[in-house]
Every structure is written in C-alpha cells, then in structure tokens.
Short mmCIF file of C-alpha atoms in Angstrom, two decimals:
data_model
loop_
_atom_site.label_atom_id
_atom_site.label_comp_id
_atom_site.label_asym_id
_atom_site.label_seq_id
_atom_site.Cartn_x
_atom_site.Cartn_y
_atom_site.Cartn_z
CA UNK K 1 -30.24 -63.96 -73.00
CA UNK K 2 -27.91 -61.15 -74.00
CA UNK K 3 -24.63 -61.20 -72.13
CA UNK K 4 -21.89 -58.59 -72.27
CA UNK K 5 -18.53 -59.32 -70.66
CA UNK K 6 -15.88 -56.64 -70.35
CA UNK K 7 -12.17 -57.28 -69.93
CA UNK K 8 -8.87 -55.45 -70.14
CA UNK K 9 -9.04 -53.12 -67.18
CA UNK K 10 -6.17 -52.65 -64.77
CA UNK K 11 -3.83 -50.31 -62.96
CA UNK K 12 -1.56 -48.15 -65.12
CA UNK K 13 0.43 -44.97 -64.81
CA UNK K 14 -0.59 -41.71 -66.40
CA UNK K 15 0.32 -41.62 -70.08
CA UNK K 16 -0.02 -45.36 -70.55
CA UNK K 17 -2.48 -47.22 -72.78
CA UNK K 18 -5.08 -49.91 -72.23
CA UNK K 19 -7.44 -51.73 -74.54
CA UNK K 20 -10.80 -52.77 -73.20
CA UNK K 21 -12.83 -55.51 -74.84
CA UNK K 22 -16.50 -56.36 -74.60
CA UNK K 23 -17.65 -59.76 -75.81
CA UNK K 24 -21.35 -60.02 -76.60
CA UNK K 25 -23.36 -63.21 -76.80
CA UNK K 26 -26.89 -64.51 -76.68
CA UNK K 27 -28.35 -63.26 -79.95
CA UNK K 28 -27.59 -61.76 -83.32
CA UNK K 29 -26.41 -58.19 -82.93
CA UNK K 30 -27.09 -57.03 -86.43
CA UNK K 31 -28.06 -53.38 -86.35
CA UNK K 32 -27.12 -52.90 -82.73
CA UNK K 33 -25.13 -49.97 -81.41
CA UNK K 34 -22.43 -50.69 -78.85
CA UNK K 35 -21.35 -48.14 -76.29
CA UNK K 36 -18.89 -47.59 -73.49
CA UNK K 37 -19.80 -45.69 -70.35
CA UNK K 38 -17.84 -45.12 -67.16
CA UNK K 39 -18.54 -44.35 -63.54
CA UNK K 40 -15.99 -42.85 -61.21
CA UNK K 41 -16.29 -43.20 -57.47
CA UNK K 42 -18.94 -40.85 -56.16
CA UNK K 43 -19.99 -39.71 -59.60
CA UNK K 44 -22.78 -40.56 -62.00
CA UNK K 45 -22.19 -42.85 -64.94
CA UNK K 46 -21.17 -40.95 -68.07
CA UNK K 47 -20.94 -41.61 -71.78
CA UNK K 48 -17.50 -42.38 -73.20
CA UNK K 49 -17.90 -43.67 -76.75
CA UNK K 50 -20.28 -45.52 -79.05
CA UNK K 51 -20.20 -47.17 -82.46
CA UNK K 52 -22.98 -48.16 -84.81
CA UNK K 53 -23.40 -51.60 -86.35
CA UNK K 54 -21.35 -50.95 -89.46
CA UNK K 55 -18.66 -49.02 -87.64
CA UNK K 56 -19.25 -46.12 -89.96
CA UNK K 57 -20.38 -43.84 -87.19
CA UNK K 58 -18.51 -43.30 -83.95
CA UNK K 59 -19.30 -40.97 -81.09
CA UNK K 60 -17.03 -39.70 -78.32
CA UNK K 61 -17.27 -37.66 -75.19
CA UNK K 62 -15.26 -34.46 -75.46
CA UNK K 63 -13.09 -35.58 -72.55
CA UNK K 64 -11.75 -38.58 -74.46
CA UNK K 65 -11.80 -37.36 -78.06
CA UNK K 66 -8.40 -37.79 -79.66
CA UNK K 67 -7.22 -40.22 -76.99
CA UNK K 68 -9.74 -43.06 -77.12
CA UNK K 69 -10.81 -45.08 -80.15
CA UNK K 70 -13.81 -47.37 -80.31
CA UNK K 71 -13.99 -50.20 -82.81
CA UNK K 72 -15.87 -53.44 -83.31
CA UNK K 73 -15.43 -56.84 -84.90
CA UNK K 74 -18.88 -58.10 -85.82
CA UNK K 75 -17.58 -61.54 -86.72
CA UNK K 76 -16.47 -61.90 -83.09
CA UNK K 77 -19.36 -59.89 -81.59
CA UNK K 78 -16.76 -57.83 -79.80
CA UNK K 79 -16.31 -54.11 -79.29
CA UNK K 80 -13.04 -52.53 -78.25
CA UNK K 81 -12.00 -49.32 -76.57
CA UNK K 82 -8.40 -48.36 -77.18
CA UNK K 83 -7.39 -45.85 -74.52
CA UNK K 84 -4.19 -43.88 -75.01
CA UNK K 85 -2.58 -41.09 -73.01
CA UNK K 86 -4.53 -42.10 -69.94
CA UNK K 87 -5.05 -39.54 -67.22
CA UNK K 88 -5.88 -39.98 -63.53
CA UNK K 89 -9.33 -38.54 -64.27
CA UNK K 90 -9.99 -41.55 -66.52
CA UNK K 91 -10.06 -43.72 -63.40
CA UNK K 92 -13.48 -45.42 -63.28
CA UNK K 93 -15.38 -48.61 -63.81
CA UNK K 94 -16.00 -48.95 -67.54
CA UNK K 95 -19.23 -50.52 -68.73
CA UNK K 96 -20.16 -51.92 -72.11
CA UNK K 97 -23.72 -51.42 -73.34
CA UNK K 98 -25.65 -52.66 -76.35
CA UNK K 99 -29.03 -52.01 -77.96
CA UNK K 100 -30.84 -50.85 -81.06
CA UNK K 101 -30.67 -47.26 -79.95
CA UNK K 102 -31.00 -44.01 -81.84
CA UNK K 103 -29.48 -42.19 -78.88
CA UNK K 104 -25.95 -43.57 -78.71
CA UNK K 105 -24.80 -41.05 -76.11
CA UNK K 106 -27.74 -41.64 -73.78
CA UNK K 107 -27.50 -44.52 -71.32
CA UNK K 108 -31.29 -44.68 -71.24
CA UNK K 109 -31.12 -45.91 -74.83
CA UNK K 110 -29.43 -49.15 -73.79
CA UNK K 111 -31.18 -52.08 -72.15
CA UNK K 112 -28.19 -54.41 -71.99
CA UNK K 113 -25.13 -53.82 -69.84
CA UNK K 114 -22.03 -55.64 -68.76
CA UNK K 115 -20.81 -55.78 -65.18
CA UNK K 116 -17.88 -53.47 -65.80
CA UNK K 117 -14.11 -53.53 -65.70
CA UNK K 118 -12.09 -51.26 -63.46
CA UNK K 119 -9.48 -48.87 -64.82
CA UNK K 120 -7.17 -47.11 -62.39
CA UNK K 121 -4.70 -44.49 -63.61
CA UNK K 122 -2.07 -43.36 -61.13
CA UNK K 123 -0.32 -40.02 -61.37
#
C-alpha cells in the first residue's frame, strides 16, 4: 500500500520561505516520478513541480519557476519542495503525487496522492 505523507505547510508572510516534505512508503519507488500539485480555494488543482527518479530532470510551472526548487532523497524516499519568495497567490493546499508517469505535469499520470498540506501566505 503506497502512502504519501506531506508536511511543512504553515502560515507565512509574503517573501518568506517554506520547505515542504513528502515521505513515501509502501513499496520500492525505483523509477517513479514524484510531483507536487496545489489547489487554491475555489480553483482546480494545478501542477507545481515534478522530478524524475534520478533527479536529473525537473519540471516547473511557469508561476513558480525561479522561486521553487524540487529535490528528492531516494535513500529516504522523500521529495522536497523548497519555496522561496512566497506570494499570496501561492496560498493553497499542496499535494504530493507519485507514479511511473511519462506525463510529469499531468495529474492524470499519477495514481498515488497524499492528503495535502496547507500553505497560507499573507500579504
């Protein structure tokens, strides 16, 4: 049973930083892509960032490029999302996703999801 557990969310002021973590368990994740998506109140869930198994390929939404960095530690089965220069529009519930997907930006490519961690950025 694959389990993804996010942590690290919170309430911060604009310009601050947060680091989200997603701990994966339940199987070997060799070859799996890990992604972060977010859903703001009243909006559809959107892609934020993704990273392939080796970490050699990373993908970002234009809205976070240059501010967010995704990384992973395969020995710990954990993926991170370092979020800098946070803006009020980054306020959302952030979800971790995992799968052997060839569509890292597409949420339909992921079968496994965490329950989310809330990030609130005040102005």
